[in-house]
């Protein structure tokens, strides 16, 4: 008998198949048992009719406990009443592994309990749907950058010096010297761009974020494209095209998951139309202060400010040209204004906050050297990085998109902890 995954059900209607599955739930009467099964690919129904199976099979179906694993054999049928659309009419049911007193029912338990049981919580239909969206975003990312002619390269995760903000660095030992876990691969990606033109990386990022917010993880995944011969405007064009591509891919390939998540698809469709609006940091300050915020020029925006700005638009919005003083040393100053840099943050709608941070990089040797000194960084550790400006420097730009921020937003999930299988948070490194 053919062993299948239920996700391929449409190809096997009317056929007898064998499926390995778990019992998500069940209900039964004297004559019929309905098993809510999950085989990892989807949730589906198994129907066991007493008069059509052996007494032993019916008793197994009646008594089986939540999350026991089973081999199910039967015929695939269309089932227009269910969301999934197919069910299996069961002939035989064989228990593989019993499950006794399964501890969690996501709707009934609080977050801490669910987080303690994250290894089991992942089995629930909502978490399954979020992981499908995450997977689609990963898949679409590789597809997009391949289509656009980028080469994927992998910057190191163990680094000898801080790329950006020293307060958020994880420190470790590297034989007889210090090392740090990567907070961003950007500087290496710039070297990659000078070698390969257009490159992207997709890897883990570590930040010792001391604040507890619903947007920050300690360990998250970041996609970092870097492009030679591209200025800030070219970069914004790629960024919006990429984000719209991700949303469209999820709409195209995760229809069922979006239903499970009760995500508003009409809203998502709006996010696929380009271009995205752009406002400058200066305009943002003015807008905020006209609306009872109290922000001074030179401050960074927090979540309330970003959310308010995003609410003024029906799509993600770029905030351009932040003050130089609150951005990292490698950003290129605006050509006519020394106090602002050629950078942009892309803010997601609906209060999901910043999903991309990017900039045009300083490509002038002397200016970059001065910046390193101004930031009190040890220039000797950046000689290799300065070399990129010594040997055929070109205008170049890049950005970083946070995978879990994007998953949280597109799936419409409340908190970023559900956008990664095993979240690392300020107070949690278990399980
Ligand atoms: P924020 O202002 O939200 O703290 P950031 O400006 O520090 O973000 P960047 O250094 O610009 O972040 O990193 C690029 C992207 O990585 C961000 O736009 C965001 O999508 C993601 N990101 C940053 N920090 C985190 C985090 N702690 N957890 C999850 N994603 C993050
Ligand atoms: Mg931050
Ligand atoms: Mg930021
Ligand atoms: Mg940023």
Short mmCIF file of C-alpha atoms and ligand atoms in Angstrom, two decimals:
data_model
loop_
_atom_site.label_atom_id
_atom_site.label_comp_id
_atom_site.label_asym_id
_atom_site.label_seq_id
_atom_site.Cartn_x
_atom_site.Cartn_y
_atom_site.Cartn_z
CA UNK A 1 0.00 0.00 0.00
CA UNK A 2 1.28 3.44 -0.84
CA UNK A 3 2.59 5.52 2.05
CA UNK A 4 1.64 9.18 1.56
CA UNK A 5 1.52 12.52 3.34
CA UNK A 6 -2.01 13.88 3.51
CA UNK A 7 -0.94 17.13 1.85
CA UNK A 8 -0.83 15.15 -1.42
CA UNK A 9 -4.42 13.91 -0.89
CA UNK A 10 -5.77 15.43 -4.09
CA UNK A 11 -3.61 13.02 -6.12
CA UNK A 12 -4.96 9.98 -4.30
CA UNK A 13 -8.74 10.42 -4.14
CA UNK A 14 -10.43 7.01 -4.11
CA UNK A 15 -7.14 5.17 -3.44
CA UNK A 16 -6.24 3.08 -0.45
CA UNK A 17 -3.23 4.60 1.32
CA UNK A 18 -1.18 4.31 4.49
CA UNK A 19 -0.41 7.39 6.59
CA UNK A 20 1.63 7.82 9.75
CA UNK A 21 -0.12 10.33 12.02
CA UNK A 22 -0.87 11.55 15.53
CA UNK A 23 -4.26 11.94 17.17
CA UNK A 24 -4.82 15.67 17.62
CA UNK A 25 -8.30 15.11 18.94
CA UNK A 26 -11.26 12.77 18.58
CA UNK A 27 -14.93 12.31 19.22
CA UNK A 28 -17.00 9.19 18.94
CA UNK A 29 -20.47 7.81 19.32
CA UNK A 30 -21.57 4.19 19.51
CA UNK A 31 -21.45 3.81 15.74
CA UNK A 32 -18.81 6.15 14.40
CA UNK A 33 -15.54 7.72 15.52
CA UNK A 34 -14.08 10.93 14.08
CA UNK A 35 -10.34 11.21 14.52
CA UNK A 36 -8.75 14.61 14.10
CA UNK A 37 -5.39 13.52 12.73
CA UNK A 38 -2.18 15.38 11.98
CA UNK A 39 0.65 13.88 9.99
CA UNK A 40 2.96 16.88 10.07
CA UNK A 41 1.93 18.08 6.64
CA UNK A 42 -1.66 19.01 7.65
CA UNK A 43 -4.58 18.37 9.98
CA UNK A 44 -7.31 16.12 8.58
CA UNK A 45 -10.17 13.89 9.60
CA UNK A 46 -10.24 10.10 9.82
CA UNK A 47 -13.66 8.48 9.85
CA UNK A 48 -14.07 5.07 11.49
CA UNK A 49 -17.47 3.40 10.99
CA UNK A 50 -18.20 0.57 13.41
CA UNK A 51 -20.11 -1.55 10.92
CA UNK A 52 -17.26 -1.39 8.39
CA UNK A 53 -14.22 -2.27 10.50
CA UNK A 54 -13.26 -5.04 12.88
CA UNK A 55 -14.36 -4.68 16.50
CA UNK A 56 -10.69 -4.30 17.47
CA UNK A 57 -10.13 -1.34 15.15
CA UNK A 58 -13.29 0.38 16.36
CA UNK A 59 -12.31 -0.09 20.01
CA UNK A 60 -8.83 1.28 19.27
CA UNK A 61 -10.40 4.36 17.65
CA UNK A 62 -12.76 4.83 20.58
CA UNK A 63 -10.13 4.55 23.27
CA UNK A 64 -7.13 6.16 21.66
CA UNK A 65 -5.64 9.10 23.53
CA UNK A 66 -4.55 12.55 22.36
CA UNK A 67 -1.12 12.59 20.64
CA UNK A 68 -0.80 8.81 20.39
CA UNK A 69 0.90 7.96 17.09
CA UNK A 70 -0.73 5.59 14.65
CA UNK A 71 -0.52 3.96 11.25
CA UNK A 72 -3.82 4.61 9.50
CA UNK A 73 -4.91 2.77 6.39
CA UNK A 74 -7.95 3.66 4.38
CA UNK A 75 -9.41 5.42 1.37
CA UNK A 76 -8.94 9.13 0.61
CA UNK A 77 -12.20 10.95 0.01
CA UNK A 78 -13.11 14.51 -0.75
CA UNK A 79 -14.75 16.24 2.18
CA UNK A 80 -16.22 19.54 1.14
CA UNK A 81 -17.40 20.36 4.67
CA UNK A 82 -13.93 20.49 6.17
CA UNK A 83 -11.47 23.34 5.75
CA UNK A 84 -8.84 20.90 4.57
CA UNK A 85 -11.06 19.37 1.90
CA UNK A 86 -10.10 15.67 2.21
CA UNK A 87 -10.56 12.92 4.75
CA UNK A 88 -9.56 9.32 5.14
CA UNK A 89 -12.15 6.60 5.48
CA UNK A 90 -10.33 4.28 7.88
CA UNK A 91 -10.01 0.48 7.41
CA UNK A 92 -7.30 -0.14 9.93
CA UNK A 93 -5.62 1.64 12.78
CA UNK A 94 -2.45 0.50 14.47
CA UNK A 95 -1.00 2.26 17.50
CA UNK A 96 2.73 2.98 17.21
CA UNK A 97 3.39 4.94 20.38
CA UNK A 98 0.90 5.61 23.12
CA UNK A 99 0.55 9.05 24.68
CA UNK A 100 -0.59 9.20 28.29
CA UNK A 101 -1.96 12.39 29.88
CA UNK A 102 -0.82 14.79 27.15
CA UNK A 103 -0.28 17.97 29.15
CA UNK A 104 -1.22 20.83 26.87
CA UNK A 105 -4.29 22.32 25.29
CA UNK A 106 -3.12 25.65 23.87
CA UNK A 107 -6.44 27.43 24.25
CA UNK A 108 -6.56 26.65 27.96
CA UNK A 109 -3.02 27.39 29.05
CA UNK A 110 -1.12 30.57 29.78
CA UNK A 111 1.98 31.67 27.89
CA UNK A 112 4.57 30.60 30.46
CA UNK A 113 3.18 27.08 30.54
CA UNK A 114 3.08 26.91 26.76
CA UNK A 115 6.65 28.21 26.57
CA UNK A 116 7.82 25.57 29.06
CA UNK A 117 6.22 23.06 26.72
CA UNK A 118 7.32 24.67 23.48
CA UNK A 119 8.46 21.26 22.18
CA UNK A 120 4.83 20.10 22.40
CA UNK A 121 3.13 23.43 21.71
CA UNK A 122 4.69 23.31 18.23
CA UNK A 123 2.26 20.49 17.41
CA UNK A 124 -0.81 22.74 17.65
CA UNK A 125 -2.58 23.89 14.51
CA UNK A 126 -1.76 27.57 15.00
CA UNK A 127 1.94 26.92 15.51
CA UNK A 128 1.90 24.59 12.53
CA UNK A 129 0.42 27.38 10.42
CA UNK A 130 3.00 29.94 11.58
CA UNK A 131 5.82 27.52 10.73
CA UNK A 132 4.32 27.07 7.26
CA UNK A 133 4.41 30.84 6.75
CA UNK A 134 7.98 30.96 8.05
CA UNK A 135 9.00 28.21 5.66
CA UNK A 136 7.37 29.98 2.72
CA UNK A 137 9.19 33.22 3.52
CA UNK A 138 12.49 31.31 3.62
CA UNK A 139 11.71 29.55 0.34
CA UNK A 140 10.59 32.76 -1.39
CA UNK A 141 13.71 34.58 -0.15
CA UNK A 142 16.05 32.15 -1.90
CA UNK A 143 13.87 32.23 -5.00
CA UNK A 144 13.76 36.03 -5.11
CA UNK A 145 17.50 36.59 -4.73
CA UNK A 146 18.32 33.86 -7.20
CA UNK A 147 16.00 35.46 -9.75
CA UNK A 148 17.57 38.86 -9.10
CA UNK A 149 21.07 37.54 -9.75
CA UNK A 150 22.40 37.52 -6.17
CA UNK A 151 24.90 34.99 -4.85
CA UNK A 152 24.41 33.67 -1.33
CA UNK A 153 27.48 33.82 0.85
CA UNK A 154 27.79 33.14 4.56
CA UNK A 155 29.56 35.61 6.82
CA UNK A 156 31.20 34.19 9.95
CA UNK A 157 29.19 33.76 13.13
CA UNK A 158 32.22 33.95 15.41
CA UNK A 159 33.85 37.34 15.02
CA UNK A 160 36.87 39.02 16.51
CA UNK A 161 35.37 42.46 16.93
CA UNK A 162 32.05 44.21 17.32
CA UNK A 163 30.29 45.21 14.13
CA UNK A 164 27.94 47.67 15.76
CA UNK A 165 26.60 48.10 19.21
CA UNK A 166 28.99 46.78 21.85
CA UNK A 167 26.41 46.68 24.62
CA UNK A 168 24.38 43.97 22.89
CA UNK A 169 27.28 41.63 22.13
CA UNK A 170 27.56 38.05 23.32
CA UNK A 171 31.05 37.34 24.40
CA UNK A 172 32.77 33.98 24.18
CA UNK A 173 36.26 32.49 24.33
CA UNK A 174 38.19 31.74 21.20
CA UNK A 175 41.18 29.69 22.41
CA UNK A 176 43.40 32.30 24.04
CA UNK A 177 41.50 35.35 22.89
CA UNK A 178 38.03 36.92 22.96
CA UNK A 179 35.37 36.46 20.35
CA UNK A 180 31.80 37.60 19.84
CA UNK A 181 28.70 36.07 18.32
CA UNK A 182 27.64 37.89 15.17
CA UNK A 183 25.15 40.75 15.46
CA UNK A 184 25.20 41.34 11.73
CA UNK A 185 27.30 40.03 8.88
CA UNK A 186 27.25 43.32 7.09
CA UNK A 187 30.90 44.28 7.00
CA UNK A 188 31.77 40.87 5.56
CA UNK A 189 28.90 41.16 3.10
CA UNK A 190 30.42 44.41 1.82
CA UNK A 191 33.60 42.50 1.05
CA UNK A 192 31.38 39.89 -0.62
CA UNK A 193 29.72 42.53 -2.78
CA UNK A 194 33.11 43.80 -3.97
CA UNK A 195 33.92 40.21 -4.99
CA UNK A 196 30.57 39.00 -6.34
CA UNK A 197 28.54 42.13 -7.10
CA UNK A 198 25.21 41.28 -5.51
CA UNK A 199 25.24 39.00 -2.50
CA UNK A 200 22.92 37.98 0.29
CA UNK A 201 23.30 36.10 3.51
CA UNK A 202 20.72 34.31 5.60
CA UNK A 203 21.89 33.35 9.02
CA UNK A 204 21.51 33.51 12.77
CA UNK A 205 22.10 36.77 14.63
CA UNK A 206 22.69 37.23 18.34
CA UNK A 207 21.88 40.29 20.40
CA UNK A 208 21.87 40.54 24.15
CA UNK A 209 18.74 42.71 24.11
CA UNK A 210 18.05 43.68 27.70
CA UNK A 211 14.52 44.82 27.01
CA UNK A 212 11.43 42.66 26.94
CA UNK A 213 9.29 43.58 23.97
CA UNK A 214 7.04 41.60 21.71
CA UNK A 215 9.41 42.31 18.81
CA UNK A 216 12.82 41.34 20.14
CA UNK A 217 14.43 37.94 20.30
CA UNK A 218 17.92 37.26 21.59
CA UNK A 219 18.66 34.92 18.70
CA UNK A 220 16.99 35.65 15.37
CA UNK A 221 17.59 35.10 11.66
CA UNK A 222 18.47 37.87 9.31
CA UNK A 223 18.63 38.22 5.55
CA UNK A 224 21.35 40.68 4.57
CA UNK A 225 21.67 41.66 0.91
CA UNK A 226 24.60 43.87 -0.14
CA UNK A 227 24.93 45.38 -3.61
CA UNK A 228 27.83 46.99 -5.45
CA UNK A 229 27.09 49.92 -7.78
CA UNK A 230 23.76 50.59 -6.07
CA UNK A 231 22.84 53.79 -4.28
CA UNK A 232 20.18 54.26 -1.64
CA UNK A 233 17.35 54.69 -4.18
CA UNK A 234 18.31 51.50 -6.01
CA UNK A 235 18.37 49.71 -2.69
CA UNK A 236 14.89 50.94 -1.68
CA UNK A 237 13.55 49.58 -4.95
CA UNK A 238 14.94 46.11 -4.27
CA UNK A 239 13.69 46.23 -0.68
CA UNK A 240 10.09 46.97 -1.56
CA UNK A 241 10.12 44.49 -4.41
CA UNK A 242 11.43 41.82 -2.03
CA UNK A 243 8.90 42.50 0.72
CA UNK A 244 5.98 42.54 -1.75
CA UNK A 245 7.32 39.26 -3.16
CA UNK A 246 7.28 37.67 0.27
CA UNK A 247 3.69 38.75 0.94
CA UNK A 248 2.55 37.56 -2.49
CA UNK A 249 4.29 34.19 -2.04
CA UNK A 250 2.57 33.63 1.30
CA UNK A 251 -0.79 34.57 -0.26
CA UNK A 252 -0.14 32.17 -3.15
CA UNK A 253 1.22 29.21 -1.21
CA UNK A 254 -0.09 29.43 2.36
CA UNK A 255 -3.79 29.97 1.78
CA UNK A 256 -4.84 27.33 4.28
CA UNK A 257 -2.35 28.48 6.93
CA UNK A 258 -3.68 32.04 6.60
CA UNK A 259 -7.20 30.68 7.19
CA UNK A 260 -6.07 28.87 10.32
CA UNK A 261 -4.43 32.10 11.50
CA UNK A 262 -7.57 34.07 10.58
CA UNK A 263 -5.35 36.54 8.75
CA UNK A 264 -7.12 39.20 6.68
CA UNK A 265 -6.01 38.39 3.12
CA UNK A 266 -7.44 41.59 1.62
CA UNK A 267 -5.21 43.54 3.94
CA UNK A 268 -2.19 41.46 2.88
CA UNK A 269 -3.04 42.00 -0.79
CA UNK A 270 -2.70 45.77 -0.28
CA UNK A 271 0.89 45.22 0.83
CA UNK A 272 1.81 43.79 -2.56
CA UNK A 273 1.20 47.00 -4.49
CA UNK A 274 4.24 49.19 -5.09
CA UNK A 275 5.80 51.61 -4.47
CA UNK A 276 5.75 51.88 -0.69
CA UNK A 277 5.44 55.43 0.67
CA UNK A 278 8.57 57.22 1.85
CA UNK A 279 8.83 59.95 4.47
CA UNK A 280 11.93 61.59 5.83
CA UNK A 281 12.98 61.52 9.47
CA UNK A 282 12.44 65.29 9.54
CA UNK A 283 8.88 64.91 8.26
CA UNK A 284 8.27 62.11 10.74
CA UNK A 285 9.36 64.33 13.64
CA UNK A 286 7.04 67.08 12.45
CA UNK A 287 4.14 64.66 12.02
CA UNK A 288 4.65 63.22 15.49
CA UNK A 289 4.88 66.57 17.22
CA UNK A 290 1.72 67.77 15.48
CA UNK A 291 0.00 64.80 17.04
CA UNK A 292 0.84 65.20 20.70
CA UNK A 293 4.09 63.29 20.72
CA UNK A 294 7.03 64.99 22.32
CA UNK A 295 10.12 64.04 20.33
CA UNK A 296 13.20 66.14 19.77
CA UNK A 297 15.22 66.03 16.59
CA UNK A 298 18.05 63.58 17.16
CA UNK A 299 16.12 60.96 19.12
CA UNK A 300 15.49 57.46 17.79
CA UNK A 301 11.90 56.29 17.44
CA UNK A 302 10.43 53.65 19.68
CA UNK A 303 7.48 51.42 19.16
CA UNK A 304 4.74 54.06 19.80
CA UNK A 305 6.31 56.49 17.31
CA UNK A 306 6.82 53.82 14.64
CA UNK A 307 3.28 52.55 15.12
CA UNK A 308 1.79 56.02 14.80
CA UNK A 309 3.71 56.73 11.60
CA UNK A 310 2.74 53.36 10.13
CA UNK A 311 -0.93 54.09 10.87
CA UNK A 312 -0.85 57.05 8.51
CA UNK A 313 -0.37 54.69 5.55
CA UNK A 314 -2.01 51.51 4.28
CA UNK A 315 1.28 49.85 3.32
CA UNK A 316 4.74 49.47 4.81
CA UNK A 317 6.46 52.86 4.94
CA UNK A 318 10.10 53.86 4.59
CA UNK A 319 11.49 56.42 7.02
CA UNK A 320 14.54 57.98 5.38
CA UNK A 321 17.63 59.86 6.46
CA UNK A 322 17.98 59.56 10.22
CA UNK A 323 20.44 61.73 12.15
CA UNK A 324 24.00 60.56 11.76
CA UNK A 325 24.53 60.51 15.52
CA UNK A 326 22.07 57.68 16.16
CA UNK A 327 23.21 55.42 13.33
CA UNK A 328 26.31 53.21 12.94
CA UNK A 329 29.66 54.50 11.69
CA UNK A 330 29.52 52.99 8.20
CA UNK A 331 26.53 54.91 6.83
CA UNK A 332 27.17 57.50 4.14
CA UNK A 333 26.20 61.08 5.00
CA UNK A 334 23.64 62.86 2.86
CA UNK A 335 25.44 64.76 0.04
CA UNK A 336 24.08 68.17 1.03
CA UNK A 337 23.52 67.68 4.76
CA UNK A 338 26.28 66.39 7.01
CA UNK A 339 23.94 65.77 9.95
CA UNK A 340 21.84 63.04 8.32
CA UNK A 341 22.73 59.76 6.62
CA UNK A 342 21.53 57.90 3.53
CA UNK A 343 19.59 55.26 5.39
CA UNK A 344 16.06 53.95 5.68
CA UNK A 345 14.02 51.80 8.01
CA UNK A 346 11.02 49.99 6.60
CA UNK A 347 8.17 50.03 9.10
CA UNK A 348 5.48 47.35 8.81
CA UNK A 349 1.80 48.27 9.12
CA UNK A 350 -0.46 47.29 12.03
CA UNK A 351 2.08 48.06 14.74
CA UNK A 352 4.62 45.38 13.80
CA UNK A 353 7.48 47.87 13.76
CA UNK A 354 10.76 47.95 11.88
CA UNK A 355 11.33 44.99 9.60
CA UNK A 356 14.26 46.36 7.57
CA UNK A 357 17.15 48.62 8.41
CA UNK A 358 19.43 49.62 5.55
CA UNK A 359 21.74 52.25 4.16
CA UNK A 360 24.17 53.36 1.53
CA UNK A 361 27.65 52.70 2.88
CA UNK A 362 30.47 55.18 3.25
CA UNK A 363 32.72 54.39 0.28
CA UNK A 364 35.40 57.04 0.79
CA UNK A 365 38.56 55.86 2.54
CA UNK A 366 39.33 59.04 4.47
CA UNK A 367 35.75 59.69 5.52
CA UNK A 368 35.37 56.12 6.77
CA UNK A 369 38.63 56.28 8.72
CA UNK A 370 37.48 59.47 10.38
CA UNK A 371 34.18 57.85 11.28
CA UNK A 372 35.91 54.91 12.94
CA UNK A 373 37.93 57.33 15.02
CA UNK A 374 34.89 59.44 15.84
CA UNK A 375 33.14 56.30 17.12
CA UNK A 376 36.17 55.41 19.22
CA UNK A 377 36.65 52.12 17.42
CA UNK A 378 40.02 50.41 17.21
CA UNK A 379 41.05 51.22 13.62
CA UNK A 380 43.57 48.38 13.53
CA UNK A 381 40.71 45.88 13.69
CA UNK A 382 39.11 47.44 10.63
CA UNK A 383 42.11 47.57 8.30
CA UNK A 384 40.63 44.84 6.14
CA UNK A 385 37.33 46.76 5.95
CA UNK A 386 39.15 49.96 5.00
CA UNK A 387 40.93 48.02 2.24
CA UNK A 388 37.55 47.75 0.47
CA UNK A 389 37.79 51.55 0.01
CA UNK A 390 41.41 51.39 -1.08
CA UNK A 391 41.13 48.95 -3.96
CA UNK A 392 38.44 50.00 -6.40
CA UNK A 393 35.84 51.45 -4.06
CA UNK A 394 32.33 51.81 -5.51
CA UNK A 395 29.03 53.17 -4.26
CA UNK A 396 27.24 50.32 -2.54
CA UNK A 397 24.22 49.72 -0.36
CA UNK A 398 22.62 46.99 1.66
CA UNK A 399 20.06 46.16 4.27
CA UNK A 400 18.97 43.62 6.83
CA UNK A 401 15.50 42.10 7.11
CA UNK A 402 14.56 40.26 10.28
CA UNK A 403 12.98 36.91 9.43
CA UNK A 404 10.91 36.58 12.60
CA UNK A 405 9.69 40.19 12.48
CA UNK A 406 8.45 39.51 8.98
CA UNK A 407 6.86 36.17 9.91
CA UNK A 408 5.11 37.82 12.87
CA UNK A 409 3.73 40.57 10.66
CA UNK A 410 2.65 38.51 7.64
CA UNK A 411 1.09 35.79 9.78
CA UNK A 412 -0.57 38.39 12.01
CA UNK A 413 0.83 36.84 15.18
CA UNK A 414 0.75 38.75 18.42
CA UNK A 415 4.29 38.10 19.67
CA UNK A 416 7.60 37.31 17.96
CA UNK A 417 8.15 34.27 20.22
CA UNK A 418 5.75 32.29 18.04
CA UNK A 419 7.67 33.05 14.84
CA UNK A 420 10.65 30.81 15.64
CA UNK A 421 10.56 27.16 16.75
CA UNK A 422 12.54 27.62 19.97
CA UNK A 423 12.67 31.30 20.96
CA UNK A 424 15.56 32.61 23.02
CA UNK A 425 14.27 35.43 25.21
CA UNK A 426 15.64 37.55 28.03
CA UNK A 427 14.49 35.06 30.67
CA UNK A 428 14.37 31.90 28.65
CA UNK A 429 16.83 29.48 27.10
CA UNK A 430 14.75 26.32 27.78
CA UNK A 431 13.61 24.16 26.09
P1 LIG B 1 15.01 47.69 16.57
O1 LIG B 1 15.04 49.15 16.35
O2 LIG B 1 13.65 47.11 16.39
O3 LIG B 1 15.67 47.25 17.84
P2 LIG B 1 17.38 47.52 15.06
O4 LIG B 1 17.34 48.85 14.41
O5 LIG B 1 18.21 47.35 16.28
O6 LIG B 1 15.88 47.02 15.39
P3 LIG B 1 18.88 46.44 12.84
O7 LIG B 1 20.22 46.42 13.45
O8 LIG B 1 18.54 47.50 11.89
O9 LIG B 1 17.77 46.37 14.01
O10 LIG B 1 18.61 44.98 12.23
C1 LIG B 1 17.94 44.74 11.02
C2 LIG B 1 16.61 44.03 11.24
O11 LIG B 1 16.75 42.89 12.10
C3 LIG B 1 15.56 44.87 11.93
O12 LIG B 1 14.93 45.73 11.03
C4 LIG B 1 14.62 43.80 12.46
O13 LIG B 1 13.79 43.32 11.43
C5 LIG B 1 15.56 42.69 12.84
N1 LIG B 1 15.87 42.69 14.28
C6 LIG B 1 16.70 43.52 14.94
N2 LIG B 1 16.79 43.20 16.24
C7 LIG B 1 16.01 42.12 16.41
C8 LIG B 1 15.69 41.29 17.52
N3 LIG B 1 16.23 41.50 18.71
N4 LIG B 1 14.83 40.26 17.34
C9 LIG B 1 14.31 40.02 16.13
N5 LIG B 1 14.57 40.74 15.04
C10 LIG B 1 15.40 41.79 15.16
MG1 LIG B 2 17.69 47.20 18.23
MG1 LIG B 3 15.83 50.39 14.81
MG1 LIG B 4 17.55 49.28 12.34
#
